[in-house]
Every structure is written in C-alpha cells, then in structure tokens.
C-alpha cells in the first residue's frame, strides 16, 4: 500500500474511481427499481434493459480496443465520464416532465453503455502507466476494494435514497459522481508516457483487431480463461436479472432489502479484494481463480431456497457474501495476470476484446433470464443459472490454466 501511495497519478486515479463507484452503486439499484416498480416491467423487459447496458460491447468492443491502443487513454477516460454524466441526467429530467417510459430508459442505458465501453477499455489499460509492473496486482486490488466498499454501503444508501426522493432522482447522484470523476482524472499525470501502437506506421483496423484476438484466444492458458469467462458472464447475466425479479416480485421484498443483499455482496468483495494478494501468492493464479469460479454456483444455490421472512433475507445475504468474496479475490488476480503477460502495445486490445465478449455474453444471458423467469418461474430460472455456473467451473478446472502463474514483464 505504501508503495502505491508514492505514485500520485495512481492516487488521483484511485480517488476518481472511488467517487464514480459510489454513484454507480446507486444507479445499479435505481435502474432496476425504476423498471420493475415505477414502469411495471415484465421479466423479459427487465432482461432487455439489462442487455441494453452491455450491447455496445458486442457491437463496438473490438474497435474500442484498437482505439485505446492507438490514442492516449487519459482523454478517453475524461471524455467518457463527462458524457456519462450528461446522459444519466436525461432520466430524472424525463421523470420530471412525466415522459419517462421503458423505451426511453432502454435508449438512455444503450447510449450510457457506449460511453462506458470506451471508459472501461481505457480504464483497465491505464494503471500500467501509473505504477511499475510489480505493483500492478496490488493496484488492481485497491481498485477492487474501492468497488467493494461502494457495493457495501452504496446499495443500502441507494435504498434509503430511493425511498426518500424516488429512483429517477437518485440517479442524479451518479451523474454528479461521473462529473467529479472526470474533473479529477483530468489532473492525473502518468508516471510513464502512455504507449500507442504503430506510431508513424500505416494503420490497418482489421489487422490490429486480428492481433488482439490472436493474443487473447491462442495462448494455452489465457485462451481457456477467456472462453470460460464468457460462459460465466452468460449465466451471471441470467442470474442477476432473475435475482432482482425473485427478490422484488416472487418474495415481495422492498428495494431496501434488495439493497441489503447487494451490501452483503460488497462486504464479501471487500474482504476478498483485501486477501487477494496473499491468496494469489499462496496458491498461485490458476488454482486461485478456479476456486473462485467454483464459489459462484455455490453462492447462487442459496437464492432459490430462500423465503420471504427474516431467515430468507439472511440466506440471500449469505449467498451474495460468498459471491462477493469470489469477485474480490478473482478480479484483481485475473487482471494482474492478464496485464503482466500482455505487451504494452496490446493492452487496449486485450482488455477491449475480453471485456467486449464478456459483456456480449450478458446481452445473451440477461434476456434469457427474463424469458425463463416469465415462462418457468424465477426459482426454476435460478436453478438453470446455477447449472451453467457449474459447467464453466468444470471447463476451466480441466484446462491448462490451472498451471498459470503471475509473470512480471521486464
């Protein structure tokens, strides 16, 4: 931690990320409540809304990775934050004018997702310019801890805020957080010059995309990790959609209690992120991530067994805590591994390719979850999602990735 604090650029980047994460935790809950409670959306419609958030990753993800490698990442981060602040402001304005509808909400989320795509591709590729290679895993772990803290307090705060001023108005908090984040990011000074690929050389979009795809999928360890991540995200998208419907509709719990379950996830993620460095060193990258992948189906097993009483809420929170624990350990370990083995000129394309197909998987899983919930019921849909999580864990466990270790580039 002391080593990270010596790098002022990273500290400012970290602060900006923290502010943004707090606001995002509010919107993550508020959007669901707007759709399910305010607009009375069906399970299928909630699935479509969730898919809209990630559809740009499917459509433009590979191109975003190339752009991030071609240009400086800092201006992309700042521009995306300011644009997202403006886009989110449309929702409370529409509610104030009494013109808020599900199609408008989906359109706003789609545009918001497009700017988030650009931000995410640049965000994951920016830390190597802020800290030395040996601090990358701790740097990503601190970001994961920040996310976990936001997930812990944010949903409870969001639930109370929604009850006080309504879900559409609560989204203004997130808009303000992106504005502040953009301003802080503009003051960051990188430790080393940002690397752009092919400076002074002819550009070939198709070739550059192909290079990114080849790097991500042809490696004997990185390929299985990426492919099974896509499967994981399909069923995570399914389960996330169904979980909200299950809590709000099947169990009839309030948005506040949904926020409490999300807070339990945040507590688990905070503990996991704090322990991720030690766990990764103790058990190596491959076994650590595989173990986390097995925790996902275990976490969701609790949901279909829960009832609408206090014991049911405890069961839901326990499951989300386990899920958060797996997130907290897995994410910084995986990011540190990916960044450590990837050449600087491929970082944007590696992150863009991985994230675009992961988010594209949610575009498949989220509507599927809504359809299954509408036609088979939420409990059955949850069991199907758990089965899918088991499949991805088995596939990764049997691959060469189990031998993966962290490598520091010279």
PDB file of N, CA, C and O in Angstrom, residues 338-383:
ATOM      1  N   UNK A 338      -3.431 -10.956 -16.445  1.00  0.00           N
ATOM      2  CA  UNK A 338      -3.596 -10.550 -17.845  1.00  0.00           C
ATOM      3  C   UNK A 338      -2.647  -9.408 -18.210  1.00  0.00           C
ATOM      4  O   UNK A 338      -2.016  -9.417 -19.266  1.00  0.00           O
ATOM      5  N   UNK A 339      -2.574  -8.405 -17.328  1.00  0.00           N
ATOM      6  CA  UNK A 339      -1.733  -7.242 -17.621  1.00  0.00           C
ATOM      7  C   UNK A 339      -0.249  -7.601 -17.590  1.00  0.00           C
ATOM      8  O   UNK A 339       0.538  -7.061 -18.351  1.00  0.00           O
ATOM      9  N   UNK A 340       0.124  -8.524 -16.707  1.00  0.00           N
ATOM     10  CA  UNK A 340       1.543  -8.850 -16.556  1.00  0.00           C
ATOM     11  C   UNK A 340       2.097  -9.620 -17.745  1.00  0.00           C
ATOM     12  O   UNK A 340       3.291  -9.517 -18.049  1.00  0.00           O
ATOM     13  N   UNK A 341       1.264 -10.390 -18.439  1.00  0.00           N
ATOM     14  CA  UNK A 341       1.761 -11.190 -19.557  1.00  0.00           C
ATOM     15  C   UNK A 341       1.527 -10.527 -20.907  1.00  0.00           C
ATOM     16  O   UNK A 341       2.001 -11.029 -21.934  1.00  0.00           O
ATOM     17  N   UNK A 342       0.808  -9.392 -20.944  1.00  0.00           N
ATOM     18  CA  UNK A 342       0.449  -8.749 -22.208  1.00  0.00           C
ATOM     19  C   UNK A 342       1.404  -7.608 -22.534  1.00  0.00           C
ATOM     20  O   UNK A 342       1.644  -6.736 -21.693  1.00  0.00           O
ATOM     21  N   UNK A 343       1.955  -7.548 -23.743  1.00  0.00           N
ATOM     22  CA  UNK A 343       2.809  -6.432 -24.151  1.00  0.00           C
ATOM     23  C   UNK A 343       2.047  -5.114 -24.096  1.00  0.00           C
ATOM     24  O   UNK A 343       0.830  -5.089 -24.342  1.00  0.00           O
ATOM     25  N   UNK A 344       2.721  -4.003 -23.774  1.00  0.00           N
ATOM     26  CA  UNK A 344       2.033  -2.707 -23.643  1.00  0.00           C
ATOM     27  C   UNK A 344       1.203  -2.320 -24.860  1.00  0.00           C
ATOM     28  O   UNK A 344       0.118  -1.771 -24.724  1.00  0.00           O
ATOM     29  N   UNK A 345       1.726  -2.609 -26.062  1.00  0.00           N
ATOM     30  CA  UNK A 345       1.018  -2.241 -27.282  1.00  0.00           C
ATOM     31  C   UNK A 345      -0.230  -3.032 -27.552  1.00  0.00           C
ATOM     32  O   UNK A 345      -1.000  -2.710 -28.461  1.00  0.00           O
ATOM     33  N   UNK A 346      -0.472  -4.085 -26.760  1.00  0.00           N
ATOM     34  CA  UNK A 346      -1.670  -4.919 -26.930  1.00  0.00           C
ATOM     35  C   UNK A 346      -2.639  -4.788 -25.761  1.00  0.00           C
ATOM     36  O   UNK A 346      -3.696  -5.440 -25.759  1.00  0.00           O
ATOM     37  N   UNK A 347      -2.319  -3.960 -24.779  1.00  0.00           N
ATOM     38  CA  UNK A 347      -3.155  -3.872 -23.586  1.00  0.00           C
ATOM     39  C   UNK A 347      -4.584  -3.452 -23.911  1.00  0.00           C
ATOM     40  O   UNK A 347      -5.552  -4.042 -23.410  1.00  0.00           O
ATOM     41  N   UNK A 348      -4.739  -2.419 -24.728  1.00  0.00           N
ATOM     42  CA  UNK A 348      -6.077  -1.945 -25.069  1.00  0.00           C
ATOM     43  C   UNK A 348      -6.888  -2.998 -25.790  1.00  0.00           C
ATOM     44  O   UNK A 348      -8.066  -3.211 -25.493  1.00  0.00           O
ATOM     45  N   UNK A 349      -6.245  -3.680 -26.749  1.00  0.00           N
ATOM     46  CA  UNK A 349      -6.964  -4.703 -27.498  1.00  0.00           C
ATOM     47  C   UNK A 349      -7.245  -5.931 -26.644  1.00  0.00           C
ATOM     48  O   UNK A 349      -8.309  -6.565 -26.772  1.00  0.00           O
ATOM     49  N   UNK A 350      -6.315  -6.294 -25.761  1.00  0.00           N
ATOM     50  CA  UNK A 350      -6.573  -7.414 -24.873  1.00  0.00           C
ATOM     51  C   UNK A 350      -7.764  -7.117 -23.968  1.00  0.00           C
ATOM     52  O   UNK A 350      -8.698  -7.929 -23.845  1.00  0.00           O
ATOM     53  N   UNK A 351      -7.751  -5.935 -23.338  1.00  0.00           N
ATOM     54  CA  UNK A 351      -8.856  -5.571 -22.459  1.00  0.00           C
ATOM     55  C   UNK A 351     -10.147  -5.368 -23.236  1.00  0.00           C
ATOM     56  O   UNK A 351     -11.222  -5.786 -22.788  1.00  0.00           O
ATOM     57  N   UNK A 352     -10.055  -4.724 -24.400  1.00  0.00           N
ATOM     58  CA  UNK A 352     -11.254  -4.479 -25.205  1.00  0.00           C
ATOM     59  C   UNK A 352     -11.882  -5.766 -25.708  1.00  0.00           C
ATOM     60  O   UNK A 352     -13.100  -5.938 -25.669  1.00  0.00           O
ATOM     61  N   UNK A 353     -11.038  -6.698 -26.183  1.00  0.00           N
ATOM     62  CA  UNK A 353     -11.546  -7.979 -26.676  1.00  0.00           C
ATOM     63  C   UNK A 353     -12.190  -8.782 -25.558  1.00  0.00           C
ATOM     64  O   UNK A 353     -13.316  -9.278 -25.695  1.00  0.00           O
ATOM     65  N   UNK A 354     -11.481  -8.903 -24.442  1.00  0.00           N
ATOM     66  CA  UNK A 354     -12.004  -9.687 -23.324  1.00  0.00           C
ATOM     67  C   UNK A 354     -13.299  -9.107 -22.796  1.00  0.00           C
ATOM     68  O   UNK A 354     -14.306  -9.801 -22.627  1.00  0.00           O
ATOM     69  N   UNK A 355     -13.287  -7.816 -22.541  1.00  0.00           N
ATOM     70  CA  UNK A 355     -14.464  -7.178 -21.956  1.00  0.00           C
ATOM     71  C   UNK A 355     -15.629  -7.145 -22.935  1.00  0.00           C
ATOM     72  O   UNK A 355     -16.785  -7.333 -22.532  1.00  0.00           O
ATOM     73  N   UNK A 356     -15.363  -6.930 -24.229  1.00  0.00           N
ATOM     74  CA  UNK A 356     -16.462  -6.841 -25.186  1.00  0.00           C
ATOM     75  C   UNK A 356     -17.216  -8.159 -25.289  1.00  0.00           C
ATOM     76  O   UNK A 356     -18.456  -8.181 -25.287  1.00  0.00           O
ATOM     77  N   UNK A 357     -16.492  -9.272 -25.344  1.00  0.00           N
ATOM     78  CA  UNK A 357     -17.168 -10.559 -25.448  1.00  0.00           C
ATOM     79  C   UNK A 357     -17.784 -10.981 -24.106  1.00  0.00           C
ATOM     80  O   UNK A 357     -18.815 -11.672 -24.085  1.00  0.00           O
ATOM     81  N   UNK A 358     -17.172 -10.568 -23.005  1.00  0.00           N
ATOM     82  CA  UNK A 358     -17.801 -10.834 -21.707  1.00  0.00           C
ATOM     83  C   UNK A 358     -19.134 -10.112 -21.600  1.00  0.00           C
ATOM     84  O   UNK A 358     -20.146 -10.678 -21.163  1.00  0.00           O
ATOM     85  N   UNK A 359     -19.140  -8.852 -22.002  1.00  0.00           N
ATOM     86  CA  UNK A 359     -20.381  -8.069 -21.934  1.00  0.00           C
ATOM     87  C   UNK A 359     -21.378  -8.538 -22.986  1.00  0.00           C
ATOM     88  O   UNK A 359     -22.588  -8.486 -22.771  1.00  0.00           O
ATOM     89  N   UNK A 360     -20.881  -8.990 -24.131  1.00  0.00           N
ATOM     90  CA  UNK A 360     -21.776  -9.570 -25.132  1.00  0.00           C
ATOM     91  C   UNK A 360     -22.474 -10.799 -24.577  1.00  0.00           C
ATOM     92  O   UNK A 360     -23.636 -11.080 -24.902  1.00  0.00           O
ATOM     93  N   UNK A 361     -21.767 -11.536 -23.724  1.00  0.00           N
ATOM     94  CA  UNK A 361     -22.369 -12.711 -23.087  1.00  0.00           C
ATOM     95  C   UNK A 361     -23.544 -12.305 -22.201  1.00  0.00           C
ATOM     96  O   UNK A 361     -24.550 -13.016 -22.109  1.00  0.00           O
ATOM     97  N   UNK A 362     -23.436 -11.139 -21.546  1.00  0.00           N
ATOM     98  CA  UNK A 362     -24.551 -10.653 -20.733  1.00  0.00           C
ATOM     99  C   UNK A 362     -25.737 -10.312 -21.617  1.00  0.00           C
ATOM    100  O   UNK A 362     -26.902 -10.510 -21.217  1.00  0.00           O
ATOM    101  N   UNK A 363     -25.461  -9.798 -22.818  1.00  0.00           N
ATOM    102  CA  UNK A 363     -26.540  -9.495 -23.761  1.00  0.00           C
ATOM    103  C   UNK A 363     -27.347 -10.750 -24.075  1.00  0.00           C
ATOM    104  O   UNK A 363     -28.550 -10.688 -24.332  1.00  0.00           O
ATOM    105  N   UNK A 364     -26.702 -11.891 -24.049  1.00  0.00           N
ATOM    106  CA  UNK A 364     -27.395 -13.166 -24.251  1.00  0.00           C
ATOM    107  C   UNK A 364     -28.080 -13.623 -22.961  1.00  0.00           C
ATOM    108  O   UNK A 364     -29.254 -14.005 -22.947  1.00  0.00           O
ATOM    109  N   UNK A 365     -27.349 -13.571 -21.852  1.00  0.00           N
ATOM    110  CA  UNK A 365     -27.841 -14.125 -20.605  1.00  0.00           C
ATOM    111  C   UNK A 365     -28.966 -13.342 -19.962  1.00  0.00           C
ATOM    112  O   UNK A 365     -29.908 -13.940 -19.418  1.00  0.00           O
ATOM    113  N   UNK A 366     -28.907 -12.007 -20.007  1.00  0.00           N
ATOM    114  CA  UNK A 366     -29.921 -11.203 -19.319  1.00  0.00           C
ATOM    115  C   UNK A 366     -31.325 -11.400 -19.888  1.00  0.00           C
ATOM    116  O   UNK A 366     -32.266 -11.683 -19.135  1.00  0.00           O
ATOM    117  N   UNK A 367     -31.527 -11.280 -21.225  1.00  0.00           N
ATOM    118  CA  UNK A 367     -32.872 -11.543 -21.754  1.00  0.00           C
ATOM    119  C   UNK A 367     -33.306 -12.992 -21.552  1.00  0.00           C
ATOM    120  O   UNK A 367     -34.486 -13.256 -21.312  1.00  0.00           O
ATOM    121  N   UNK A 368     -32.340 -13.919 -21.652  1.00  0.00           N
ATOM    122  CA  UNK A 368     -32.679 -15.329 -21.419  1.00  0.00           C
ATOM    123  C   UNK A 368     -33.199 -15.528 -20.002  1.00  0.00           C
ATOM    124  O   UNK A 368     -34.160 -16.286 -19.772  1.00  0.00           O
ATOM    125  N   UNK A 369     -32.584 -14.844 -19.049  1.00  0.00           N
ATOM    126  CA  UNK A 369     -33.054 -14.927 -17.671  1.00  0.00           C
ATOM    127  C   UNK A 369     -34.470 -14.407 -17.519  1.00  0.00           C
ATOM    128  O   UNK A 369     -35.301 -15.015 -16.821  1.00  0.00           O
ATOM    129  N   UNK A 370     -34.765 -13.279 -18.172  1.00  0.00           N
ATOM    130  CA  UNK A 370     -36.116 -12.734 -18.109  1.00  0.00           C
ATOM    131  C   UNK A 370     -37.145 -13.660 -18.724  1.00  0.00           C
ATOM    132  O   UNK A 370     -38.234 -13.860 -18.176  1.00  0.00           O
ATOM    133  N   UNK A 371     -36.809 -14.247 -19.876  1.00  0.00           N
ATOM    134  CA  UNK A 371     -37.721 -15.182 -20.542  1.00  0.00           C
ATOM    135  C   UNK A 371     -37.966 -16.422 -19.684  1.00  0.00           C
ATOM    136  O   UNK A 371     -39.111 -16.880 -19.544  1.00  0.00           O
ATOM    137  N   UNK A 372     -36.909 -16.972 -19.120  1.00  0.00           N
ATOM    138  CA  UNK A 372     -37.058 -18.153 -18.269  1.00  0.00           C
ATOM    139  C   UNK A 372     -37.899 -17.845 -17.037  1.00  0.00           C
ATOM    140  O   UNK A 372     -38.734 -18.657 -16.615  1.00  0.00           O
ATOM    141  N   UNK A 373     -37.685 -16.658 -16.467  1.00  0.00           N
ATOM    142  CA  UNK A 373     -38.455 -16.277 -15.280  1.00  0.00           C
ATOM    143  C   UNK A 373     -39.933 -16.134 -15.617  1.00  0.00           C
ATOM    144  O   UNK A 373     -40.806 -16.543 -14.837  1.00  0.00           O
ATOM    145  N   UNK A 374     -40.243 -15.549 -16.780  1.00  0.00           N
ATOM    146  CA  UNK A 374     -41.633 -15.359 -17.182  1.00  0.00           C
ATOM    147  C   UNK A 374     -42.333 -16.671 -17.473  1.00  0.00           C
ATOM    148  O   UNK A 374     -43.526 -16.838 -17.191  1.00  0.00           O
ATOM    149  N   UNK A 375     -41.627 -17.631 -18.068  1.00  0.00           N
ATOM    150  CA  UNK A 375     -42.272 -18.862 -18.545  1.00  0.00           C
ATOM    151  C   UNK A 375     -42.101 -20.053 -17.611  1.00  0.00           C
ATOM    152  O   UNK A 375     -42.953 -20.954 -17.597  1.00  0.00           O
ATOM    153  N   UNK A 376     -41.006 -20.087 -16.828  1.00  0.00           N
ATOM    154  CA  UNK A 376     -40.759 -21.234 -15.949  1.00  0.00           C
ATOM    155  C   UNK A 376     -40.802 -20.872 -14.477  1.00  0.00           C
ATOM    156  O   UNK A 376     -40.812 -21.761 -13.620  1.00  0.00           O
ATOM    157  N   UNK A 377     -40.796 -19.580 -14.187  1.00  0.00           N
ATOM    158  CA  UNK A 377     -40.748 -19.134 -12.806  1.00  0.00           C
ATOM    159  C   UNK A 377     -39.334 -18.773 -12.384  1.00  0.00           C
ATOM    160  O   UNK A 377     -38.356 -19.289 -12.937  1.00  0.00           O
ATOM    161  N   UNK A 378     -39.222 -17.897 -11.409  1.00  0.00           N
ATOM    162  CA  UNK A 378     -37.898 -17.404 -11.018  1.00  0.00           C
ATOM    163  C   UNK A 378     -37.057 -18.480 -10.333  1.00  0.00           C
ATOM    164  O   UNK A 378     -35.839 -18.528 -10.518  1.00  0.00           O
ATOM    165  N   UNK A 379     -37.677 -19.346  -9.537  1.00  0.00           N
ATOM    166  CA  UNK A 379     -36.884 -20.375  -8.850  1.00  0.00           C
ATOM    167  C   UNK A 379     -36.262 -21.351  -9.848  1.00  0.00           C
ATOM    168  O   UNK A 379     -35.078 -21.703  -9.738  1.00  0.00           O
ATOM    169  N   UNK A 380     -37.049 -21.781 -10.838  1.00  0.00           N
ATOM    170  CA  UNK A 380     -36.513 -22.692 -11.862  1.00  0.00           C
ATOM    171  C   UNK A 380     -35.401 -22.014 -12.651  1.00  0.00           C
ATOM    172  O   UNK A 380     -34.368 -22.634 -12.950  1.00  0.00           O
ATOM    173  N   UNK A 381     -35.609 -20.740 -12.990  1.00  0.00           N
ATOM    174  CA  UNK A 381     -34.584 -19.998 -13.730  1.00  0.00           C
ATOM    175  C   UNK A 381     -33.293 -19.901 -12.925  1.00  0.00           C
ATOM    176  O   UNK A 381     -32.184 -19.982 -13.480  1.00  0.00           O
ATOM    177  N   UNK A 382     -33.403 -19.730 -11.614  1.00  0.00           N
ATOM    178  CA  UNK A 382     -32.215 -19.681 -10.763  1.00  0.00           C
ATOM    179  C   UNK A 382     -31.467 -21.007 -10.786  1.00  0.00           C
ATOM    180  O   UNK A 382     -30.233 -21.043 -10.863  1.00  0.00           O
ATOM    181  N   UNK A 383     -32.187 -22.128 -10.745  1.00  0.00           N
ATOM    182  CA  UNK A 383     -31.536 -23.442 -10.790  1.00  0.00           C
ATOM    183  C   UNK A 383     -30.806 -23.653 -12.110  1.00  0.00           C
ATOM    184  O   UNK A 383     -29.716 -24.218 -12.144  1.00  0.00           O
TER     185      UNK A 383
END
